Coordinates of C-alpha atoms in Angstrom, one line a residue:
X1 CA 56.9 -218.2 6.6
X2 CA 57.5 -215.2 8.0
X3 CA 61.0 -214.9 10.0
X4 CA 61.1 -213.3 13.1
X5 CA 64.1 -211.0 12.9
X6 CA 66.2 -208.8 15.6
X7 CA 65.0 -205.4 15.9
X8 CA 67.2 -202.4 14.1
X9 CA 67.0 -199.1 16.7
X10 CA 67.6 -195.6 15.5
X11 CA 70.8 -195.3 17.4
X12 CA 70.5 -191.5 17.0
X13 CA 68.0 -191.7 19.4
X14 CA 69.1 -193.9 21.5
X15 CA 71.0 -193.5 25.2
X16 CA 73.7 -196.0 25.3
X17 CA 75.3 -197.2 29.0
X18 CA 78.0 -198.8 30.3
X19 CA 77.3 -202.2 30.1
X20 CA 77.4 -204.2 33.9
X21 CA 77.3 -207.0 35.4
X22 CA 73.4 -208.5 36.8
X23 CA 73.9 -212.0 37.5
X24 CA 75.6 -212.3 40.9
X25 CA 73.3 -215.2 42.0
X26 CA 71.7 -218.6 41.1
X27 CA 67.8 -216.9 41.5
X28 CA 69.6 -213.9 38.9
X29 CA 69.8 -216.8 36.4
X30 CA 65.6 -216.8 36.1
X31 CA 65.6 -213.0 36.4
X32 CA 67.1 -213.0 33.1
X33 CA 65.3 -215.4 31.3
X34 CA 62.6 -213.3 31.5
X35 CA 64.9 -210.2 30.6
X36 CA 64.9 -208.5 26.9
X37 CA 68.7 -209.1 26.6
X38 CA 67.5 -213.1 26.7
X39 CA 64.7 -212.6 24.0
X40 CA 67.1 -210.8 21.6
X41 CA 69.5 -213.4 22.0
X42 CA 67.6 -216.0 20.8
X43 CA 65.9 -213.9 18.2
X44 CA 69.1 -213.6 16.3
X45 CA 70.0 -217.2 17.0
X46 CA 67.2 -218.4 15.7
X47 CA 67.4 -215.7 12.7
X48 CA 70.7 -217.1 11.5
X49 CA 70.2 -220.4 12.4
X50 CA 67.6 -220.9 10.3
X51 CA 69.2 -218.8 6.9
X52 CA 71.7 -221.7 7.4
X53 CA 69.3 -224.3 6.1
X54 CA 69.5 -225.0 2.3
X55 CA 67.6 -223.2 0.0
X56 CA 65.4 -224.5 -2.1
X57 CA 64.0 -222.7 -5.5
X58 CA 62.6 -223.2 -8.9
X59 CA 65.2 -222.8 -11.8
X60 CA 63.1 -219.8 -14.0
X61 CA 63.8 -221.6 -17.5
X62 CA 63.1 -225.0 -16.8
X63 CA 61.0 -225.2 -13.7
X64 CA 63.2 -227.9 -12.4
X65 CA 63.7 -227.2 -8.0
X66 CA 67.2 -226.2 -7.9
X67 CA 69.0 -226.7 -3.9
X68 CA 71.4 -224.9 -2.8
X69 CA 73.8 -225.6 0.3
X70 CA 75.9 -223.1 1.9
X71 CA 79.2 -224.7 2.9
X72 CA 82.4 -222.8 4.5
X73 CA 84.3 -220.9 2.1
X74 CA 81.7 -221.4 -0.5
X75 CA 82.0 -219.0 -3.6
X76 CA 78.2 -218.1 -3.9
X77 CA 77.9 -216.7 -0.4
X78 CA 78.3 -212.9 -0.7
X79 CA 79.7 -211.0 1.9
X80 CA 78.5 -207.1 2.7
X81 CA 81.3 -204.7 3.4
X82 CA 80.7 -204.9 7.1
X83 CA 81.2 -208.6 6.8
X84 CA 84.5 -208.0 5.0
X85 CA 85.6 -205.7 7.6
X86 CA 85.3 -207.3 10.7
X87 CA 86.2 -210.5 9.0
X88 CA 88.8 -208.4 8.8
X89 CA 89.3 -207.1 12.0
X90 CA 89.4 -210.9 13.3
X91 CA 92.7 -211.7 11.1
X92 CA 94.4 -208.7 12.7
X93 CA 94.0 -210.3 16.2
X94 CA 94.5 -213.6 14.4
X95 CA 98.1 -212.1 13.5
X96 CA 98.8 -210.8 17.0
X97 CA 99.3 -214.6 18.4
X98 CA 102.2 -214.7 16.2
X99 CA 103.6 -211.5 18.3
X100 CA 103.1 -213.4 22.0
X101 CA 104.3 -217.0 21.9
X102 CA 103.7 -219.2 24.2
X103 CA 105.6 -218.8 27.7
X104 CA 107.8 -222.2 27.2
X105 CA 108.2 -222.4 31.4
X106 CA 106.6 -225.8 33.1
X107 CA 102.7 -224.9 33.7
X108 CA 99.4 -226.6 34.7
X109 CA 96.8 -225.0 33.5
X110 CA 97.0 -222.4 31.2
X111 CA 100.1 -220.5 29.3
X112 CA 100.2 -217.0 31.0
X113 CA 101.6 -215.6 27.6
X114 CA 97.7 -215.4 26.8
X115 CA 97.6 -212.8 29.2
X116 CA 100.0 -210.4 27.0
X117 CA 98.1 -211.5 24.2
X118 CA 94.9 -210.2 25.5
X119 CA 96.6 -207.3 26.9
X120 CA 97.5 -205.9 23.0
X121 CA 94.3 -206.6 21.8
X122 CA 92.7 -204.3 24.4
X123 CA 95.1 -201.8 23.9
X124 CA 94.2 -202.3 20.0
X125 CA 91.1 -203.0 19.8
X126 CA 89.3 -199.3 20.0
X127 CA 91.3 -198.4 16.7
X128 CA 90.8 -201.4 15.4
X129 CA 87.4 -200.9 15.2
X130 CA 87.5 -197.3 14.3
X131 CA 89.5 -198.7 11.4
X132 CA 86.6 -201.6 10.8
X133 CA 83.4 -200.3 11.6
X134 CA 81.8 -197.2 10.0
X135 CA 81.7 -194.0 12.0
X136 CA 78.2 -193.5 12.1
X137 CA 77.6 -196.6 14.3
X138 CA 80.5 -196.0 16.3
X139 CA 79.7 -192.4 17.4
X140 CA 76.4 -193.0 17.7
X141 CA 75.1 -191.0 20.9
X142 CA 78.5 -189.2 20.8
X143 CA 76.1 -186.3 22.8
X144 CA 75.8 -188.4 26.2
X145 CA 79.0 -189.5 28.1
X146 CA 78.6 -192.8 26.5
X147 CA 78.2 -193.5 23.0
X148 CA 77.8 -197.0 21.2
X149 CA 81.5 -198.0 20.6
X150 CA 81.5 -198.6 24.6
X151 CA 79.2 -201.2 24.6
X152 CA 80.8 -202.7 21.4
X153 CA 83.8 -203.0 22.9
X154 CA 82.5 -204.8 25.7
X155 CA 80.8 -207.3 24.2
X156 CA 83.7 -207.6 21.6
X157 CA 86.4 -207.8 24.1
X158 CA 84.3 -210.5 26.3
X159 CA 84.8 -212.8 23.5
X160 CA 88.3 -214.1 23.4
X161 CA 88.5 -215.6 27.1
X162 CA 89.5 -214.7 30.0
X163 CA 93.1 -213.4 31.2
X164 CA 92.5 -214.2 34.7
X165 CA 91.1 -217.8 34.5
X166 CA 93.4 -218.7 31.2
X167 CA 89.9 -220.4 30.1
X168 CA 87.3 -219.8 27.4
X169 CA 84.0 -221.4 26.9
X170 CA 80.1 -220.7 25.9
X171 CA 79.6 -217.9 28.0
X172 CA 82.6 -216.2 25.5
X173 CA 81.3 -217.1 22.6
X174 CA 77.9 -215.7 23.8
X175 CA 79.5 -212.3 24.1
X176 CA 80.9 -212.5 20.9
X177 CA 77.6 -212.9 19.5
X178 CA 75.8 -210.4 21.0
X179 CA 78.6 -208.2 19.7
X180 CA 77.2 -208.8 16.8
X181 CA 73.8 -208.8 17.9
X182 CA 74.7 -205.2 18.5
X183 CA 76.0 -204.4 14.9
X184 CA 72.6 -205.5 13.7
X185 CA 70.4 -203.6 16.0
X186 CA 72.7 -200.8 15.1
X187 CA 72.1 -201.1 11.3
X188 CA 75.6 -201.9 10.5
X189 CA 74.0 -205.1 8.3
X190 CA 72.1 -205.4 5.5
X191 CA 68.5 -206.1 5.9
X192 CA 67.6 -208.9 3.8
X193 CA 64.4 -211.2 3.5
X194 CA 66.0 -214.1 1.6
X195 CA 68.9 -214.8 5.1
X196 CA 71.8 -213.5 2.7
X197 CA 73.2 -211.3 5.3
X198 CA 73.1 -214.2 8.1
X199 CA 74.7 -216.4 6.1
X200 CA 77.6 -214.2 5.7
X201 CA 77.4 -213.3 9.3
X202 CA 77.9 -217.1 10.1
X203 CA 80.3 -218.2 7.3
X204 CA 82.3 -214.8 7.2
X205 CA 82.6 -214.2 10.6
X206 CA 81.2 -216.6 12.9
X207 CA 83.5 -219.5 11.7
X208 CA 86.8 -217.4 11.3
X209 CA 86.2 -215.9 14.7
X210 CA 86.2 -219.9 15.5
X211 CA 88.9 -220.6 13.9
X212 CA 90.5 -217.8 16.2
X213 CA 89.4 -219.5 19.3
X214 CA 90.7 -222.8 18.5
X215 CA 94.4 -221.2 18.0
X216 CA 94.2 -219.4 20.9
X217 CA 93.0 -222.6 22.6
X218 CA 95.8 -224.8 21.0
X219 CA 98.3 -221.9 21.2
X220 CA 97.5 -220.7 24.9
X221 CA 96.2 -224.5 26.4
X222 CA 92.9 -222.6 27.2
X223 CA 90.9 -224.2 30.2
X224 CA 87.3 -224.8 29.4
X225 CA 85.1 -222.3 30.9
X226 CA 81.9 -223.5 32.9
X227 CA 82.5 -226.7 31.3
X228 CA 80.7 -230.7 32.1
X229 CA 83.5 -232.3 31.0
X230 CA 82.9 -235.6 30.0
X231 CA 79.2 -234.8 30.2
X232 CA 78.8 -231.9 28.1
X233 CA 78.3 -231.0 24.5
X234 CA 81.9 -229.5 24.1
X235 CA 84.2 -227.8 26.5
X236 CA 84.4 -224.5 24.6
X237 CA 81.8 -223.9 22.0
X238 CA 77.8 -224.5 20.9
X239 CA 77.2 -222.7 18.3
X240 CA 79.0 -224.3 15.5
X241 CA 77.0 -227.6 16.2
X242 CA 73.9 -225.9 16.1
X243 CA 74.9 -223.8 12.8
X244 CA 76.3 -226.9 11.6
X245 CA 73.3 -229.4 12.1
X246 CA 71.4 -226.7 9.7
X247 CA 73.8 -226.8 6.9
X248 CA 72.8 -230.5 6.9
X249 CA 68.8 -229.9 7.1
X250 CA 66.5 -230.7 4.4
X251 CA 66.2 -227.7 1.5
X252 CA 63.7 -225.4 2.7
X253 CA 62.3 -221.9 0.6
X254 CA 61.6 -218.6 2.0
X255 CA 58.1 -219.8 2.8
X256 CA 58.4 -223.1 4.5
X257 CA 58.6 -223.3 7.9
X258 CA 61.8 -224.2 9.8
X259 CA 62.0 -228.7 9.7
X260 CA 62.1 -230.3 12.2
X261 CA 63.2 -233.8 11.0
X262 CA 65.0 -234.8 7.5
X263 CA 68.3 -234.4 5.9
X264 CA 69.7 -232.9 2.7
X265 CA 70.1 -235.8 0.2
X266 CA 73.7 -235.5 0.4
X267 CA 74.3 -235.3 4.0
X268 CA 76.8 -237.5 5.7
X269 CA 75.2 -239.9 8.0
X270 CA 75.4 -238.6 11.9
X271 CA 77.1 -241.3 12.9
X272 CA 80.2 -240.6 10.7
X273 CA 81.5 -238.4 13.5
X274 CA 83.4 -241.3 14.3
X275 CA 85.1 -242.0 11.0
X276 CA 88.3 -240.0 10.9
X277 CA 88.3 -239.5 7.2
X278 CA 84.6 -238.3 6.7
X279 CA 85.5 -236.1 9.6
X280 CA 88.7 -234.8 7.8
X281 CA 86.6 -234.2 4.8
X282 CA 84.0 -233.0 5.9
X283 CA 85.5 -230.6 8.5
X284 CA 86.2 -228.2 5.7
X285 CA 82.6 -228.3 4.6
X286 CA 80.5 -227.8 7.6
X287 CA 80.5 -226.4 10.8
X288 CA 79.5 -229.3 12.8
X289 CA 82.4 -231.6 11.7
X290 CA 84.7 -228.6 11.8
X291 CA 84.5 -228.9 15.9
X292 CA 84.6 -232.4 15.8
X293 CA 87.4 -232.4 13.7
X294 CA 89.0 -229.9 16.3
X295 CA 87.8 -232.5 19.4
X296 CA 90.2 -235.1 17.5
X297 CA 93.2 -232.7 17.2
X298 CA 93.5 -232.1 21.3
X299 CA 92.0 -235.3 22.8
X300 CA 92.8 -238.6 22.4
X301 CA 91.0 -242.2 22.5
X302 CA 88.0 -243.5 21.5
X303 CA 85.4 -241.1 20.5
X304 CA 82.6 -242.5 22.3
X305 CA 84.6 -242.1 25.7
X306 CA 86.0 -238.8 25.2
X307 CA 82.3 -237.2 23.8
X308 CA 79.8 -239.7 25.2
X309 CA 77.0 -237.0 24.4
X310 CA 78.1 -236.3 20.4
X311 CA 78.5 -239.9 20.3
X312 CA 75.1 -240.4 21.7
X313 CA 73.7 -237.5 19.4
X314 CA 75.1 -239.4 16.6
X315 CA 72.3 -242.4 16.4
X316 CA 69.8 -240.0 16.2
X317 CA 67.6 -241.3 12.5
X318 CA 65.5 -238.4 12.8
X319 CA 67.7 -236.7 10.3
X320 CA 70.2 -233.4 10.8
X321 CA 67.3 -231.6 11.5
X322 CA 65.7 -233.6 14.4
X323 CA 69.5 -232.8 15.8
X324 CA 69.1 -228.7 15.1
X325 CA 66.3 -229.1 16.9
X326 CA 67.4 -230.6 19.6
X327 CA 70.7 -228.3 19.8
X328 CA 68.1 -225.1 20.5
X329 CA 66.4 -226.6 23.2
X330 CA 69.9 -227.7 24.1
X331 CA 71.6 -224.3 24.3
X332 CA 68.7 -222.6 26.3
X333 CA 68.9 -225.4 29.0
X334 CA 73.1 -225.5 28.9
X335 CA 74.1 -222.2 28.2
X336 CA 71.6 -219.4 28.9
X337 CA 70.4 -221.2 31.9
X338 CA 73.1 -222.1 33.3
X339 CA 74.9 -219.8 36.3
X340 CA 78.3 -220.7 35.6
X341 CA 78.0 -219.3 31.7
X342 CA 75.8 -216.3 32.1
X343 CA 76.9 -214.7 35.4
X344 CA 80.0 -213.0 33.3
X345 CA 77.4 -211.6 30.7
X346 CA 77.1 -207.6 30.6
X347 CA 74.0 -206.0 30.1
X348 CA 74.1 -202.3 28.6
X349 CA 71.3 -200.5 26.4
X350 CA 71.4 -202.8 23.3
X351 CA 71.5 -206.0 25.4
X352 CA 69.1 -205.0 28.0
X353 CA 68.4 -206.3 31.9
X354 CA 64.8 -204.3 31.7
X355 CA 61.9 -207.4 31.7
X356 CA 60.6 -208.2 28.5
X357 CA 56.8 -207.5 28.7
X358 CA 56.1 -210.4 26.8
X359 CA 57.6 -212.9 28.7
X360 CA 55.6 -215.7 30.1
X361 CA 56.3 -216.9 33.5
X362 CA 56.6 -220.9 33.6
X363 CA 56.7 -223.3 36.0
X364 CA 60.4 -223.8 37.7
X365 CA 62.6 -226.4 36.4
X366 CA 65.8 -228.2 37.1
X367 CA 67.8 -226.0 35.1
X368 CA 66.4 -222.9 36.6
X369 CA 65.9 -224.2 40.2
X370 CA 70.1 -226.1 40.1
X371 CA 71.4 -222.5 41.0
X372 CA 74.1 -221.8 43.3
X373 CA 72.4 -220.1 46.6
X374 CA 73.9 -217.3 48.1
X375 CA 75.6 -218.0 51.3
X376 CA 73.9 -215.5 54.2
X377 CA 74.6 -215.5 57.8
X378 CA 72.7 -216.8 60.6
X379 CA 72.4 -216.1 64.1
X380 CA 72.9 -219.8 65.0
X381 CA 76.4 -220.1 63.0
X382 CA 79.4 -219.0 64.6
X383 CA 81.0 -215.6 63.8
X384 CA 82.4 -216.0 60.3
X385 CA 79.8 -218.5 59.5
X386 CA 77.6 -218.7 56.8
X387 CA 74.9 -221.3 55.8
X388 CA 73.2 -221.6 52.6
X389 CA 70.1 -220.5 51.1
X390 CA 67.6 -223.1 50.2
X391 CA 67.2 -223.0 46.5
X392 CA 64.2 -221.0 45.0
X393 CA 62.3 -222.0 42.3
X394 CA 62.0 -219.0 40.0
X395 CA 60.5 -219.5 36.2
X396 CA 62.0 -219.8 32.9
X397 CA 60.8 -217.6 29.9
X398 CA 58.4 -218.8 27.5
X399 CA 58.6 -216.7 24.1
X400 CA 55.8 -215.9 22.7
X401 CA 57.3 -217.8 19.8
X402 CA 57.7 -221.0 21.3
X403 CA 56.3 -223.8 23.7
X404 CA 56.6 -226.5 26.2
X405 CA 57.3 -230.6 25.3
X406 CA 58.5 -232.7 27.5
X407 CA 62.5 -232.9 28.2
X408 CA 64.2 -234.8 30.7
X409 CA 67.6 -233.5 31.5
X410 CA 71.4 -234.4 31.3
X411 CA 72.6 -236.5 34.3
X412 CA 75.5 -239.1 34.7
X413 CA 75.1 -242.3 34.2
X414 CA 75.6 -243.3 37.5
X415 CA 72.9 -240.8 39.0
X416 CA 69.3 -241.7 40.3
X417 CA 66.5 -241.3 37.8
X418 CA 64.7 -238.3 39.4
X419 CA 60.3 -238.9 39.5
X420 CA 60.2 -235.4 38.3
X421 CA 59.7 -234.2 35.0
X422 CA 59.8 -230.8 33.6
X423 CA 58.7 -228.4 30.9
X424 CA 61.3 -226.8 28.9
X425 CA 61.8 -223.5 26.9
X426 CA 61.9 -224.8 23.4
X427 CA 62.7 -222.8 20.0
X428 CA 61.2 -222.6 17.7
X429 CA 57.6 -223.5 18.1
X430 CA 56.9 -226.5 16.0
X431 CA 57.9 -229.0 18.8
X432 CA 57.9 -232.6 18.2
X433 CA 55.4 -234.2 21.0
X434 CA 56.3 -237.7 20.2
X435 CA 58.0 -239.6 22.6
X436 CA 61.5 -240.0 23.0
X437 CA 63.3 -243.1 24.0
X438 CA 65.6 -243.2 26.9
X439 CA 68.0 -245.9 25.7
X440 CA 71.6 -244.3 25.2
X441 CA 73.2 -245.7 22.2
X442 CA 75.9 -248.3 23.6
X443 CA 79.7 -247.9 22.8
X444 CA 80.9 -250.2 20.3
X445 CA 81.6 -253.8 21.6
X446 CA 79.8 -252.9 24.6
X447 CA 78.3 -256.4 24.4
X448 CA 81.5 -258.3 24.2
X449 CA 82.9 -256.4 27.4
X450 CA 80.1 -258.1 29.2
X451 CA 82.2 -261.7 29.1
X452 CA 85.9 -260.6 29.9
X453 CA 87.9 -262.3 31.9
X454 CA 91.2 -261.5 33.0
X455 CA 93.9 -264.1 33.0
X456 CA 93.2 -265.7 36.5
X457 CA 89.7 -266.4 35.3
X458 CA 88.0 -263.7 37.4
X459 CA 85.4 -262.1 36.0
X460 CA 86.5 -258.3 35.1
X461 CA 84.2 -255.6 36.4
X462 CA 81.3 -254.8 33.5
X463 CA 79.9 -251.6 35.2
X464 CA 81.3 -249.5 32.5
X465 CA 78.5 -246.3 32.5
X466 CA 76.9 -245.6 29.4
X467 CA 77.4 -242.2 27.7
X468 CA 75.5 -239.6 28.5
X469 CA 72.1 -239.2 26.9
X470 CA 71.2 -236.0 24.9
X471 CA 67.9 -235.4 26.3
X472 CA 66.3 -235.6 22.6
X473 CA 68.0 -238.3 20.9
X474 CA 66.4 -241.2 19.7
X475 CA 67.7 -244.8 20.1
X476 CA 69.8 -245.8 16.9
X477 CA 68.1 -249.1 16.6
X478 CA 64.6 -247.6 16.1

């Protein structure tokens, strides 16, 4: 199969711009669904999600199909030279937390030393990467007013948080990556048919740069960023559970297509997420149990109650790849079509706001309709008044790439079952039609709760909620 890979530009003859800000409004959000900048995005997503997937070959000298998994740290993944270097570049501002501890005043939210942190790394960070990134792609269009190391910046400087909001979530983590999604385009990677250069994007600099985050988070007391709470994935990341649900996937070669159900042979079971010492072992193997291992250093309690949608994710039999799967359609729903995550995304030459010819307007759904409306005056308010905006129903992006299957999206436990169903952008194409249970997988002892009693003999209130359902999970009793 062939792999659908991010464009690389001649950046000699490209004009580079500052990159600004599009996404002001909830009907922006649709805008740029059907924008390049959102096709590129999930080109490369998709490019190094998939080079995450075992390989699977034939051993020359005895024919015997040899597998190979790519785990963190692991010896056989080779690393370019621009790899090393901003792998590189991310231990210097790993080292600068150790210059700006924590203020040790009383606070609620947030340590404000972050901000000084943040501070030095944007006075550092243009000769950090002159010191990390070859000239040629930094220079690039040195002839116009702007050149590329402007947008790099950006996108690279988006990526650690914000100093106002003392938060970080996905929409940070997105601008990292498109940071790199402008190294590529720029040529500063190796161009490789076999995935070798996205596997050392995601091993050598993906997961350090997570690594980062979670210190800063555990240093600084980060706020999530956009965040569900209880009823999200995560409060600050995505990508490592997507990334890591690969690493588990059944061993595919170069001309297979991407699975959509199965497991590597060795593959701990899903639901282990819950047992503390797979999670501790395994955290240093894979992505996936890396941020759950991180979920168990800063909250506390039982897992099911704390995570209710990994917990829920966790029965899914389908195998690791049924959950990659489910983790793309999740990230287009969650993070690119959500207001609160994309309206701080900047759009410049590499990461473009121009419409993507090829996009295919879709019927609205309730991710893309749910946008904040603009508040605008009316001549029946009082002065100072403003009423709001009914909601418009713009339409998501299809890829050419990809198509519709039935998804029915998050909601609490304790909301109404909506009559209306809705298409969703799913990546990539192969989509599995088959229908998908709607029974959450139950906490543990859920049963037993039922026939409390308290000491007087009163019954004790049963209406504990369910956990959230992942909109593709499958009931762990079928």
């Amino acid at each position: 199969m062939e792999v659908t890979k991010l464009d690389i530009l001649d950046p000699e003859t490209r004009t580079f711009i500052q990159p600004v800000k599009r996404i002001n409004e909830g009907h922006h959000v649709s805008r740029f669904l059907m924008s390049k900048a959102y096709r590129d995005i999930m080109l490369f997503v998709l490019q190094l999600n998939r080079a995450m997937y075992p390989c699977l070959s034939q051993d020359a000298s005895s024919s015997k199909q040899v597998i190979q998994a790519w785990e963190l740290d692991a010896s056989d993944v080779s690393l370019s030279d621009t790899v090393r270097q901003i792998r590189g570049l991310i231990g210097q501002l790993n080292s600068i937390i150790d210059e700006v501890p924590p203020d040790p005043g009383p606070r609620r939210f947030g340590n404000v030393s972050f901000r000084k942190w943040y501070e030095l790394v944007e006075a550092r960070l243009p000769d950090l990467l002159n010191d990390h990134l070859p000239p040629s792609i930094l220079s690039a269009g040195s002839g116009s007013e702007v050149n590329a190391k402007v947008e790099l910046l950006s996108y690279l400087l988006g990526g650690f948080g914000s100093p106002q909001r003392l938060d970080y979530g996905t929409g940070h983590e997105l601008s990292f990556i498109a940071f790199l999604g402008c190294v590529w385009k720029l040529g500063g990677f190796e161009n490789s048919s076999s995935g070798k250069e996205e596997r050392g994007i995601v091993l050598g600099v993906i997961e350090p740069y997570l690594e980062l985050v979670r210190r800063l988070i555990k240093t600084y007391t980060l706020e999530p960023a956009g965040s569900h709470g209880v009823w999200g994935l995560d409060d600050h990341a995505f990508l490592p559970y997507l990334f890591g649900s690969a690493q588990y996937g059944p061993a595919i070669s170069e001309t297979d297509n991407t699975p959509i159900e199965g497991s590597l042979t060795s593959a701990p079971d899903p639901a282990n997420v819950t047992k503390t010492a797979i999670v501790s072992r395994e955290r240093t193997r894979n992505m996936y149990f890396a941020a759950i291992g991180f979920i168990y250093d800063v909250k506390k309690g039982p897992f099911w109650e704390h995570s209710p949608m990994l917990y829920d994710i966790s029965g899914v039999r389908a195998g690791w790849a049924k959950i990659n799967k489910g983790m793309i359609k999740m990230y287009v729903a969650e993070v690119l079509s959500k207001f609160p995550v994309v309206q701080h995304f900047y759009f410049g030459s590499l990461f473009s706001w121009d419409k993507d010819p090829d996009a295919v307007p879709q019927p609205g759904t309730v991710h893309t309709a749910s946008q904040p409306a603009h508040p605008q005056p009316t001549n029946s308010a009082p002065s100072g008044a403003a009423s709001q905006q009914p909601f418009t129903k713009y339409p998501p992006v299809v890829h050419p790439m990809a198509t519709s299957s039935s998804f029915v999206g998050t909601a609490a436990p304790w909301a109404k079952k909506s009559s209306v169903t809705s298409p969703m952008t799913a990546f990539p194409s192969q989509v599995d039609q088959r229908s998908i249970s709607q029974t959450p997988r139950l906490p543990p002892d859920s049963s037993s709760r039922a026939a409390a009693s308290d000491r007087t003999g009163r019954q004790v209130p049963t209406g504990i909620p369910p956990p959230l359902r992942a909109p593709w999970a499958r009931n762990p009793e079928e």
